[in-house]
Short mmCIF file of C-alpha atoms and ligand atoms in Angstrom, two decimals:
data_model
loop_
_atom_site.label_atom_id
_atom_site.label_comp_id
_atom_site.label_asym_id
_atom_site.label_seq_id
_atom_site.Cartn_x
_atom_site.Cartn_y
_atom_site.Cartn_z
CA MET A 1 0.00 0.00 0.00
CA ALA A 2 1.31 3.48 -0.87
CA PRO A 3 2.43 5.68 2.07
CA GLY A 4 0.60 8.97 2.71
CA LEU A 5 1.78 12.07 0.84
CA LEU A 6 3.08 13.90 3.96
CA PRO A 7 5.15 11.06 5.50
CA ALA A 8 6.69 10.26 2.08
CA LEU A 9 7.56 13.90 1.51
CA ALA A 10 8.83 14.44 5.09
CA TRP A 11 11.04 11.39 4.78
CA ARG A 12 12.60 12.62 1.54
CA VAL A 13 13.02 16.23 2.78
CA GLY A 14 14.65 14.91 5.99
CA LEU A 15 17.04 12.69 4.01
CA ALA A 16 18.02 15.51 1.61
CA LEU A 17 18.61 17.94 4.48
CA LEU A 18 20.67 15.38 6.38
CA ALA A 19 22.77 14.73 3.28
CA ALA A 20 23.24 18.50 2.75
CA LEU A 21 24.17 18.91 6.43
CA PHE A 22 26.69 16.08 6.25
CA LEU A 23 28.25 17.38 3.02
CA GLY A 24 28.25 20.96 4.32
CA LEU A 25 29.95 19.98 7.56
CA THR A 26 32.57 17.76 5.93
CA LEU A 27 33.26 19.78 2.78
CA GLY A 28 32.25 23.27 3.94
CA GLY A 29 29.72 25.69 2.36
CA LEU A 30 26.69 24.41 4.31
CA ALA A 31 24.34 27.08 2.95
CA TRP A 32 25.16 26.09 -0.63
CA TRP A 33 24.56 22.43 0.07
CA LEU A 34 21.21 23.24 1.74
CA PHE A 35 20.25 25.41 -1.25
CA ALA A 36 21.25 22.61 -3.64
CA ALA A 37 19.22 20.08 -1.63
CA THR A 38 16.10 22.33 -1.71
CA LEU A 39 16.53 22.87 -5.44
CA GLY A 40 16.94 19.14 -5.99
CA LEU A 41 13.78 18.44 -4.00
CA LEU A 42 11.83 21.05 -5.97
CA GLY A 43 13.06 19.57 -9.25
CA TYR A 44 12.08 16.10 -8.10
CA LEU A 45 8.60 17.34 -7.15
CA VAL A 46 8.13 19.13 -10.49
CA TYR A 47 9.26 15.99 -12.32
CA SER A 48 6.84 13.86 -10.29
CA LEU A 49 3.96 16.27 -10.96
CA TRP A 50 4.77 16.25 -14.68
CA GLY A 51 4.68 12.44 -14.59
CA LEU A 52 1.31 12.55 -12.80
CA GLU A 53 -0.14 15.04 -15.29
CA ARG A 54 1.09 12.93 -18.20
CA TRP A 55 -0.42 9.80 -16.66
CA LEU A 56 -3.77 11.53 -16.13
CA ARG A 57 -3.74 12.80 -19.70
CA THR A 58 -2.47 9.74 -21.54
CA GLY A 59 -2.86 6.94 -19.01
CA LYS A 60 0.88 6.10 -19.50
CA ARG A 61 3.38 5.73 -16.69
CA ARG A 62 7.09 6.13 -17.41
CA SER A 63 8.11 3.70 -14.67
CA ARG A 64 6.63 1.93 -11.74
CA ALA A 65 9.11 3.74 -9.46
CA GLU A 66 7.54 7.02 -10.52
CA SER A 67 4.15 6.08 -9.12
CA ASP A 68 5.76 4.66 -6.00
CA GLY A 69 7.59 7.97 -5.41
CA VAL A 70 6.49 10.96 -3.41
CA LEU A 71 3.12 11.13 -5.24
CA GLY A 72 2.47 7.42 -4.76
CA ALA A 73 -0.48 8.18 -2.45
CA ILE A 74 -2.11 10.39 -5.05
CA TYR A 75 -1.52 7.79 -7.77
CA ALA A 76 -3.07 5.15 -5.56
CA ASP A 77 -6.13 7.35 -4.71
CA ILE A 78 -6.69 8.20 -8.36
CA MET A 79 -6.39 4.54 -9.34
CA GLN A 80 -8.96 3.65 -6.71
CA LEU A 81 -11.31 6.40 -7.95
CA ARG A 82 -10.88 5.20 -11.51
CA GLN A 83 -11.62 1.62 -10.57
CA ARG A 84 -14.74 2.71 -8.66
CA ALA A 85 -15.90 4.82 -11.62
CA ARG A 86 -15.29 1.88 -13.96
CA ARG A 87 -17.34 -0.43 -11.72
CA ARG A 88 -20.13 2.17 -11.49
CA LYS A 89 -20.11 2.63 -15.27
CA LYS A 90 -20.38 -1.15 -15.74
CA ARG A 91 -23.30 -1.30 -13.30
CA PHE A 92 -24.97 1.66 -15.05
CA HIS A 93 -24.55 0.01 -18.47
CA ARG A 94 -26.02 -3.23 -17.15
CA LEU A 95 -29.00 -1.33 -15.70
CA LEU A 96 -29.47 0.60 -18.93
CA ARG A 97 -29.42 -2.63 -20.93
CA GLU A 98 -32.00 -4.15 -18.60
CA VAL A 99 -34.27 -1.06 -18.87
CA ARG A 100 -33.90 -1.11 -22.64
CA ASP A 101 -34.60 -4.86 -22.88
CA SER A 102 -37.65 -4.59 -20.61
CA THR A 103 -39.10 -1.54 -22.40
CA ASP A 104 -38.50 -3.26 -25.75
CA ALA A 105 -40.38 -6.30 -24.43
CA MET A 106 -43.38 -4.11 -23.56
CA HIS A 107 -46.49 -4.28 -25.75
CA ASP A 108 -47.14 -0.56 -25.27
CA GLY A 109 -45.05 2.00 -27.08
CA GLY A 110 -43.09 4.68 -25.23
CA VAL A 111 -41.51 7.77 -26.80
CA ILE A 112 -39.52 10.31 -24.80
CA LEU A 113 -39.92 13.83 -26.17
CA ASN A 114 -37.83 16.83 -25.18
CA ALA A 115 -39.18 20.30 -24.36
CA ASP A 116 -39.38 21.08 -28.12
CA MET A 117 -41.43 17.92 -28.79
CA GLU A 118 -38.47 16.26 -30.53
CA ILE A 119 -37.92 12.53 -30.20
CA ALA A 120 -35.19 11.72 -27.69
CA TRP A 121 -35.80 7.96 -27.39
CA LEU A 122 -38.38 5.33 -28.32
CA ASN A 123 -38.88 1.63 -27.66
CA ASP A 124 -39.48 -1.16 -30.19
CA ALA A 125 -43.27 -1.13 -29.72
CA ALA A 126 -43.45 2.63 -30.41
CA SER A 127 -41.42 2.28 -33.60
CA ARG A 128 -43.67 -0.60 -34.71
CA LEU A 129 -46.99 1.07 -33.78
CA LEU A 130 -46.16 4.55 -35.06
CA GLY A 131 -44.02 3.38 -37.98
CA LEU A 132 -40.92 5.23 -36.72
CA ASP A 133 -37.25 4.39 -37.21
CA PRO A 134 -35.32 4.77 -33.93
CA ALA A 135 -32.04 5.64 -35.65
CA ARG A 136 -33.36 7.91 -38.41
CA ASP A 137 -36.13 9.70 -36.55
CA GLN A 138 -34.31 10.70 -33.37
CA GLY A 139 -34.28 14.50 -32.97
CA GLN A 140 -37.28 14.94 -35.31
CA HIS A 141 -40.37 16.87 -34.23
CA ILE A 142 -43.06 14.28 -33.40
CA THR A 143 -45.76 15.96 -35.53
CA ASN A 144 -43.44 15.81 -38.58
CA LEU A 145 -43.71 12.04 -38.36
CA VAL A 146 -47.11 11.36 -36.77
CA ARG A 147 -49.29 13.60 -38.90
CA HIS A 148 -52.85 12.57 -38.17
CA PRO A 149 -54.83 15.84 -37.73
CA ASP A 150 -56.32 14.65 -34.41
CA PHE A 151 -52.82 13.96 -33.06
CA VAL A 152 -51.49 17.32 -34.26
CA ALA A 153 -54.47 19.06 -32.61
CA TYR A 154 -53.89 17.04 -29.39
CA ILE A 155 -50.25 18.19 -29.26
CA GLU A 156 -51.14 21.80 -30.11
CA GLU A 157 -53.93 22.02 -27.53
CA ALA A 158 -51.48 20.80 -24.84
CA GLU A 159 -54.34 19.30 -22.81
CA PHE A 160 -53.09 15.84 -21.95
CA SER A 161 -55.41 14.68 -19.18
CA GLU A 162 -57.38 12.47 -21.60
CA LYS A 163 -56.23 9.73 -23.95
CA LEU A 164 -56.59 10.28 -27.69
CA LYS A 165 -57.93 7.57 -29.96
CA MET A 166 -56.77 7.73 -33.55
CA PRO A 167 -56.15 5.48 -36.56
CA GLY A 168 -52.67 3.95 -36.71
CA PRO A 169 -50.34 4.38 -39.70
CA ARG A 170 -50.98 0.80 -40.84
CA ARG A 171 -54.35 0.03 -42.46
CA ASN A 172 -57.21 -0.88 -40.12
CA THR A 173 -55.21 -0.28 -36.97
CA HIS A 174 -56.27 1.95 -34.07
CA LEU A 175 -54.14 3.54 -31.40
CA SER A 176 -54.74 5.19 -28.07
CA VAL A 177 -52.08 7.76 -27.17
CA GLN A 178 -51.46 9.86 -24.09
CA LEU A 179 -48.74 12.37 -23.33
CA ILE A 180 -47.42 12.45 -19.76
CA PRO A 181 -45.31 15.52 -18.88
CA TYR A 182 -42.44 14.89 -16.43
CA GLY A 183 -39.07 16.30 -15.29
CA ASN A 184 -37.83 19.43 -16.99
CA GLN A 185 -40.54 19.92 -19.65
CA GLN A 186 -39.91 16.42 -21.00
CA LYS A 187 -42.81 14.25 -22.05
CA LEU A 188 -43.47 10.56 -22.27
CA LEU A 189 -45.79 9.52 -25.07
CA ILE A 190 -47.55 6.24 -24.28
CA VAL A 191 -48.95 4.42 -27.32
CA GLN A 192 -51.37 1.48 -27.03
CA ASP A 193 -52.72 -0.75 -29.77
CA ILE A 194 -56.53 -0.74 -29.37
CA THR A 195 -57.34 -2.30 -32.75
CA ARG A 196 -58.98 -5.34 -31.11
CA GLU A 197 -61.14 -3.23 -28.77
CA VAL A 198 -62.23 -0.95 -31.62
CA ARG A 199 -63.09 -3.96 -33.79
CA LEU A 200 -65.16 -5.51 -30.99
CA GLU A 201 -66.89 -2.18 -30.39
CA HIS A 202 -67.72 -1.94 -34.13
CA MET A 203 -69.05 -5.49 -34.06
CA ARG A 204 -71.23 -4.69 -31.04
CA ARG A 205 -72.52 -1.52 -32.71
CA ASP A 206 -73.24 -3.28 -36.00
CA PHE A 207 -74.96 -6.11 -34.15
CA VAL A 208 -77.23 -3.73 -32.23
CA ALA A 209 -77.96 -1.72 -35.38
CA ASN A 210 -78.76 -4.87 -37.40
CA VAL A 211 -80.97 -6.40 -34.71
CA SER A 212 -82.85 -3.10 -34.34
CA HIS A 213 -83.42 -2.85 -38.09
CA GLU A 214 -84.54 -6.49 -38.25
CA LEU A 215 -87.01 -5.95 -35.40
CA ARG A 216 -88.58 -2.92 -37.01
CA SER A 217 -90.57 -4.70 -39.72
CA PRO A 218 -92.13 -7.48 -37.55
CA LEU A 219 -93.01 -4.86 -34.94
CA THR A 220 -94.75 -2.73 -37.56
CA VAL A 221 -96.77 -5.77 -38.68
CA ILE A 222 -97.73 -6.72 -35.10
CA ALA A 223 -98.64 -3.10 -34.28
CA GLY A 224 -100.83 -2.97 -37.42
CA TYR A 225 -102.73 -6.15 -36.52
CA LEU A 226 -103.13 -5.07 -32.91
CA GLU A 227 -104.53 -1.74 -34.03
CA SER A 228 -107.11 -3.43 -36.28
CA LEU A 229 -107.91 -5.88 -33.49
CA GLY A 230 -108.40 -3.02 -31.03
CA ASP A 231 -110.78 -1.28 -33.43
CA GLU A 232 -112.77 -4.50 -34.01
CA ARG A 233 -116.30 -4.04 -32.69
CA SER A 234 -116.91 -7.77 -32.46
CA LEU A 235 -113.89 -8.25 -30.16
CA ASP A 236 -114.82 -10.11 -27.03
CA GLU A 237 -114.86 -7.79 -23.98
CA VAL A 238 -112.37 -10.00 -22.10
CA TRP A 239 -109.80 -9.36 -24.85
CA ARG A 240 -110.08 -5.56 -24.84
CA GLN A 241 -107.72 -4.99 -21.91
CA PRO A 242 -105.03 -7.53 -23.00
CA VAL A 243 -105.07 -6.09 -26.54
CA ALA A 244 -104.67 -2.55 -25.17
CA GLU A 245 -101.75 -3.74 -23.00
CA MET A 246 -100.15 -5.47 -26.02
CA GLN A 247 -100.50 -2.23 -27.98
CA ARG A 248 -98.73 -0.32 -25.19
CA GLN A 249 -95.88 -2.88 -25.04
CA VAL A 250 -95.44 -2.87 -28.82
CA ALA A 251 -95.32 0.92 -28.76
CA ARG A 252 -92.64 0.70 -26.05
CA MET A 253 -90.62 -1.81 -28.10
CA ASN A 254 -90.97 0.49 -31.08
CA SER A 255 -89.54 3.43 -29.13
CA ILE A 256 -86.65 1.28 -27.88
CA VAL A 257 -85.88 0.11 -31.42
CA HIS A 258 -86.17 3.69 -32.69
CA ASP A 259 -83.79 4.97 -29.98
CA LEU A 260 -81.36 2.08 -30.56
CA ILE A 261 -81.20 2.92 -34.25
CA THR A 262 -80.69 6.63 -33.48
CA LEU A 263 -77.92 5.83 -31.00
CA SER A 264 -76.18 3.38 -33.37
CA ARG A 265 -76.28 6.01 -36.09
CA LEU A 266 -74.76 8.64 -33.78
CA GLU A 267 -72.06 6.27 -32.54
CA ALA A 268 -71.16 5.06 -36.02
CA ALA A 269 -70.83 8.60 -37.43
CA GLU A 270 -67.11 9.16 -37.98
CA ARG A 271 -67.24 12.84 -38.82
CA PRO A 272 -68.53 15.64 -36.59
CA ALA A 273 -72.05 16.91 -37.24
CA GLY A 274 -72.65 19.06 -40.36
CA GLN A 275 -72.49 22.85 -40.36
CA GLU A 276 -76.02 23.87 -41.40
CA PRO A 277 -77.31 26.72 -39.18
CA VAL A 278 -80.22 25.30 -37.16
CA ASP A 279 -82.82 27.69 -35.81
CA VAL A 280 -82.73 26.39 -32.23
CA PRO A 281 -84.95 29.17 -30.76
CA ASP A 282 -87.69 28.23 -33.22
CA MET A 283 -87.24 24.52 -32.47
CA LEU A 284 -87.43 25.17 -28.71
CA ASP A 285 -90.51 27.32 -29.20
CA GLN A 286 -92.27 24.48 -31.05
CA LEU A 287 -91.27 21.88 -28.46
CA HIS A 288 -92.52 24.21 -25.73
CA ARG A 289 -95.90 24.65 -27.46
CA GLU A 290 -96.25 20.87 -27.89
CA ALA A 291 -95.43 20.31 -24.22
CA LEU A 292 -98.05 22.88 -23.18
CA THR A 293 -100.74 20.83 -24.94
CA ARG A 294 -99.97 17.72 -22.86
CA ARG A 295 -102.60 16.65 -20.41
CA GLU A 296 -100.12 15.46 -17.79
CA ARG A 297 -97.58 18.17 -17.22
CA PRO A 298 -96.33 20.39 -14.41
CA SER A 299 -98.46 23.49 -13.95
CA GLU A 300 -95.57 25.85 -14.65
CA LEU A 301 -93.71 25.29 -17.91
CA GLU A 302 -91.67 28.26 -19.03
CA LEU A 303 -89.29 28.97 -21.92
CA ARG A 304 -86.91 31.95 -21.88
CA LEU A 305 -85.25 32.66 -25.22
CA GLU A 306 -82.54 35.22 -24.43
CA THR A 307 -80.75 35.04 -27.77
CA THR A 308 -81.66 34.39 -31.36
CA ALA A 309 -78.30 32.63 -31.89
CA ARG A 310 -78.40 29.44 -33.91
CA VAL A 311 -76.20 26.36 -33.80
CA ARG A 312 -74.36 24.94 -36.78
CA GLY A 313 -75.16 21.24 -36.93
CA GLU A 314 -77.75 18.57 -37.72
CA GLU A 315 -81.36 19.58 -37.17
CA GLN A 316 -82.61 16.09 -36.38
CA GLU A 317 -79.89 15.41 -33.82
CA LEU A 318 -80.44 18.74 -32.06
CA HIS A 319 -84.17 18.03 -32.00
CA SER A 320 -83.40 14.68 -30.31
CA VAL A 321 -81.28 16.46 -27.69
CA PHE A 322 -83.89 19.02 -26.67
CA SER A 323 -86.94 16.73 -26.94
CA ASN A 324 -85.28 14.00 -24.84
CA LEU A 325 -84.35 16.48 -22.09
CA LEU A 326 -87.81 18.07 -22.14
CA ASN A 327 -89.54 14.66 -22.10
CA ASN A 328 -87.43 13.56 -19.13
CA ALA A 329 -88.26 16.75 -17.21
CA LEU A 330 -91.97 16.26 -17.98
CA ARG A 331 -91.89 12.61 -16.91
CA PHE A 332 -89.95 13.07 -13.68
CA THR A 333 -91.69 16.24 -12.39
CA PRO A 334 -95.01 16.07 -10.54
CA PRO A 335 -98.04 18.12 -11.76
CA GLU A 336 -97.53 20.70 -9.00
CA GLY A 337 -93.87 21.17 -10.03
CA ARG A 338 -92.18 23.63 -12.32
CA ILE A 339 -89.98 23.40 -15.45
CA GLU A 340 -87.94 26.25 -16.83
CA CYS A 341 -86.02 26.18 -20.12
CA ARG A 342 -83.49 28.84 -21.07
CA TRP A 343 -81.51 29.57 -24.24
CA TRP A 344 -78.69 32.09 -23.83
CA GLN A 345 -75.32 33.13 -25.18
CA ASP A 346 -72.06 34.27 -23.55
CA GLU A 347 -68.38 34.53 -24.51
CA GLU A 348 -67.95 30.72 -24.23
CA GLY A 349 -70.74 29.91 -26.67
CA VAL A 350 -74.45 29.24 -26.59
CA HIS A 351 -76.26 27.22 -23.92
CA PHE A 352 -79.56 25.47 -23.27
CA SER A 353 -80.64 24.67 -19.74
CA ILE A 354 -83.69 22.88 -18.45
CA THR A 355 -84.43 23.02 -14.72
CA ASP A 356 -87.16 21.03 -13.07
CA THR A 357 -88.41 20.61 -9.51
CA GLY A 358 -88.81 16.85 -10.03
CA ILE A 359 -87.59 13.79 -8.17
CA GLY A 360 -83.87 14.56 -8.71
CA ILE A 361 -80.96 12.14 -9.00
CA PRO A 362 -78.56 10.97 -6.23
CA GLU A 363 -75.17 12.64 -6.70
CA THR A 364 -73.24 9.35 -6.96
CA LEU A 365 -75.41 8.21 -9.87
CA ILE A 366 -75.13 11.41 -11.93
CA PRO A 367 -71.99 10.23 -13.83
CA ARG A 368 -73.81 7.00 -14.76
CA ILE A 369 -77.16 8.24 -16.06
CA THR A 370 -75.83 8.84 -19.58
CA GLU A 371 -74.97 5.12 -19.89
CA ARG A 372 -77.25 3.05 -22.08
CA PHE A 373 -80.20 1.57 -20.16
CA PHE A 374 -79.05 3.02 -16.85
CA ARG A 375 -81.98 4.16 -14.74
CA VAL A 376 -82.01 5.45 -11.18
CA ASP A 377 -85.23 3.56 -10.49
CA SER A 378 -85.92 1.14 -13.33
CA GLY A 379 -89.46 0.31 -12.18
CA ARG A 380 -90.48 3.94 -12.06
CA ALA A 381 -88.68 4.85 -15.29
CA ARG A 382 -90.51 2.07 -17.13
CA GLU A 383 -93.79 3.15 -15.59
CA VAL A 384 -93.33 6.68 -16.92
CA GLY A 385 -92.46 5.25 -20.33
CA GLY A 386 -88.70 5.63 -20.86
CA THR A 387 -86.36 3.61 -23.06
CA GLY A 388 -83.24 4.19 -20.95
CA LEU A 389 -81.44 5.52 -24.03
CA GLY A 390 -82.49 9.17 -24.04
CA LEU A 391 -79.52 10.67 -22.22
CA ALA A 392 -77.03 8.45 -24.11
CA ILE A 393 -78.47 9.93 -27.32
CA VAL A 394 -78.22 13.46 -25.86
CA LYS A 395 -74.59 12.93 -24.87
CA HIS A 396 -73.52 11.52 -28.24
CA ALA A 397 -75.40 14.11 -30.27
CA LEU A 398 -73.82 16.92 -28.22
CA LEU A 399 -70.34 15.41 -28.64
CA ARG A 400 -70.85 15.42 -32.40
CA HIS A 401 -71.57 19.15 -32.14
CA GLY A 402 -68.43 19.87 -30.10
CA GLY A 403 -70.68 20.38 -27.10
CA ARG A 404 -71.06 18.78 -23.68
CA LEU A 405 -73.76 17.97 -21.17
CA GLU A 406 -73.61 19.25 -17.60
CA ILE A 407 -75.92 17.73 -14.97
CA ARG A 408 -76.73 19.15 -11.55
CA SER A 409 -79.29 17.48 -9.35
CA ARG A 410 -80.45 16.89 -5.79
CA PRO A 411 -82.85 14.09 -4.85
CA GLY A 412 -86.23 15.50 -3.91
CA GLU A 413 -85.34 19.03 -5.09
CA GLY A 414 -84.95 18.73 -8.84
CA SER A 415 -82.42 18.67 -11.66
CA THR A 416 -80.78 20.98 -14.16
CA PHE A 417 -79.41 19.70 -17.46
CA ILE A 418 -77.25 22.17 -19.39
CA CYS A 419 -76.11 21.74 -23.01
CA HIS A 420 -73.04 23.81 -23.84
CA PHE A 421 -72.25 24.54 -27.51
CA PRO A 422 -68.88 26.13 -28.38
CA THR A 423 -68.58 29.55 -30.05
CA ALA A 424 -67.25 27.83 -33.19
CA ARG A 425 -70.72 26.26 -33.64
CA THR A 426 -72.64 29.45 -32.86
CA VAL A 427 -74.05 31.68 -35.55
CA LEU A 428 -76.30 34.74 -35.39
CA PRO A 429 -79.18 34.85 -37.89
CA PRO A 430 -79.09 37.44 -40.72
CA PRO A 431 -80.72 40.77 -39.61
CA GLU A 432 -83.88 40.29 -41.73
CA ALA A 433 -84.45 36.78 -40.20
CA GLU A 434 -83.89 38.25 -36.74
CA ALA A 435 -86.55 40.90 -37.33
CA ALA A 436 -89.04 38.17 -38.26
CA ALA A 437 -88.06 35.84 -35.37
CA PRO A 438 -90.54 35.27 -32.51
CA SER A 439 -89.89 37.65 -29.64
CA PRO A 440 -88.14 35.94 -26.70
CA GLY A 441 -90.37 35.03 -23.80
P1 ADP B 1 -85.23 7.03 -19.60
O1 ADP B 1 -85.82 6.73 -20.90
O2 ADP B 1 -85.28 5.93 -18.62
O3 ADP B 1 -85.67 8.35 -19.08
P2 ADP B 1 -82.78 8.43 -19.99
O4 ADP B 1 -81.49 8.01 -20.56
O5 ADP B 1 -83.47 9.58 -20.63
O6 ADP B 1 -83.69 7.15 -19.95
O7 ADP B 1 -82.56 8.75 -18.47
C1 ADP B 1 -81.88 7.85 -17.66
C2 ADP B 1 -82.32 7.95 -16.24
O8 ADP B 1 -81.90 9.23 -15.72
C3 ADP B 1 -83.80 7.95 -16.03
O9 ADP B 1 -84.31 6.63 -15.98
C4 ADP B 1 -83.95 8.65 -14.70
O10 ADP B 1 -83.68 7.75 -13.65
C5 ADP B 1 -82.84 9.70 -14.76
N1 ADP B 1 -83.34 11.01 -15.20
C6 ADP B 1 -83.25 11.55 -16.42
N2 ADP B 1 -83.76 12.80 -16.46
C7 ADP B 1 -84.23 13.04 -15.21
C8 ADP B 1 -84.89 14.15 -14.58
N3 ADP B 1 -85.17 15.27 -15.26
N4 ADP B 1 -85.20 14.04 -13.28
C9 ADP B 1 -84.91 12.92 -12.58
N5 ADP B 1 -84.29 11.85 -13.10
C10 ADP B 1 -83.95 11.90 -14.40
#
């Protein structure tokens, strides 16, 4: 083991001084001998330092004696540090290889993007799913390579709390992507292959749509016969009530089939709704008038049209939205209750709200009531004649218009359903149409 720097140096200085003292005393000129010894020591130190510097720079040692000399301790410490660094580097490389092997074995793709959205690293699955080349595409902006408009919009909007579903670069493939920000403005792009799920979903949708279409014709025939049977004067009295009940059930099945077809159509639509300006105030006015003619309705039923703004979209779908919400309010509000509809505009867009003082919905169930066939109280909902598909239709139709549904409710107090439409879908009628429009109220 190398001695410490100080003892090695002290030993050599002591020896040189002793030699100078001895020579000075025997030969005379002590001061000169001491000076020569100091100079010699300095020279030796400079030479040793030069050797050390050369070794650090080139890794070459002139002789073993050199590293055993006065700087032996420093040589030994540096060697130890180097060995430790080498071991650490080996461990780091092993770890890196393991991380790389495990991420390459993953089915999900991972792409690390820097602050400028350029690719810093990607695993095998990402290169396969996104059609990227790890060697060629490193340093490229991600949207130069993944160019689907939905993906570009997702990156530009910088709102990464939700996953994005989009078609993959290979035919008939579907991907789900999500960007997760981390560290110093870096981002991890997670890519999942959802082709199987999308295919199954399409199969389910097609199946429901086909079954609904197939049921329509036999139901029409049965409804026709039942109607004739109900009108038959010679019909035995005991059959009158069962026939009336059968007519009610067939009508219910017809509404379910009708709603299933509407929902399948909305779900299957790939593009957003069209851009035709729809005169929503006029539509609401008509729905309001129809509701007023109903025998069973809450005593107070009010409509406040605060804007003449229209919505760009599909007339039939918007009609479904408002009629479903109004029908629900009518069905779930007692005769002594109150319903108020409002159509207004602000800087965020145009909005429709319908507030009732009906039975309300428990807070925990609010997120679920837009699911197909979900009912708070299925017995009661059936009694009041629902299909369980109304709010699912509302939600999908709104989504196709870039809108969203907001629900506030308290059991026993009532509910408010609000449809928000973005400014991009809002349009004011031409001045001459506005002059002819019904006055709000
Ligand atoms: P349904 O045809 O059963 O009304 P919807 O999808 O329209 O189907 O509504 C789902 C469920 O949400 C209803 O069964 C009911 O429990 C609840 N719901 C909807 N609107 C209201 C409302 N205005 N007041 C109270 N509950 C409501």
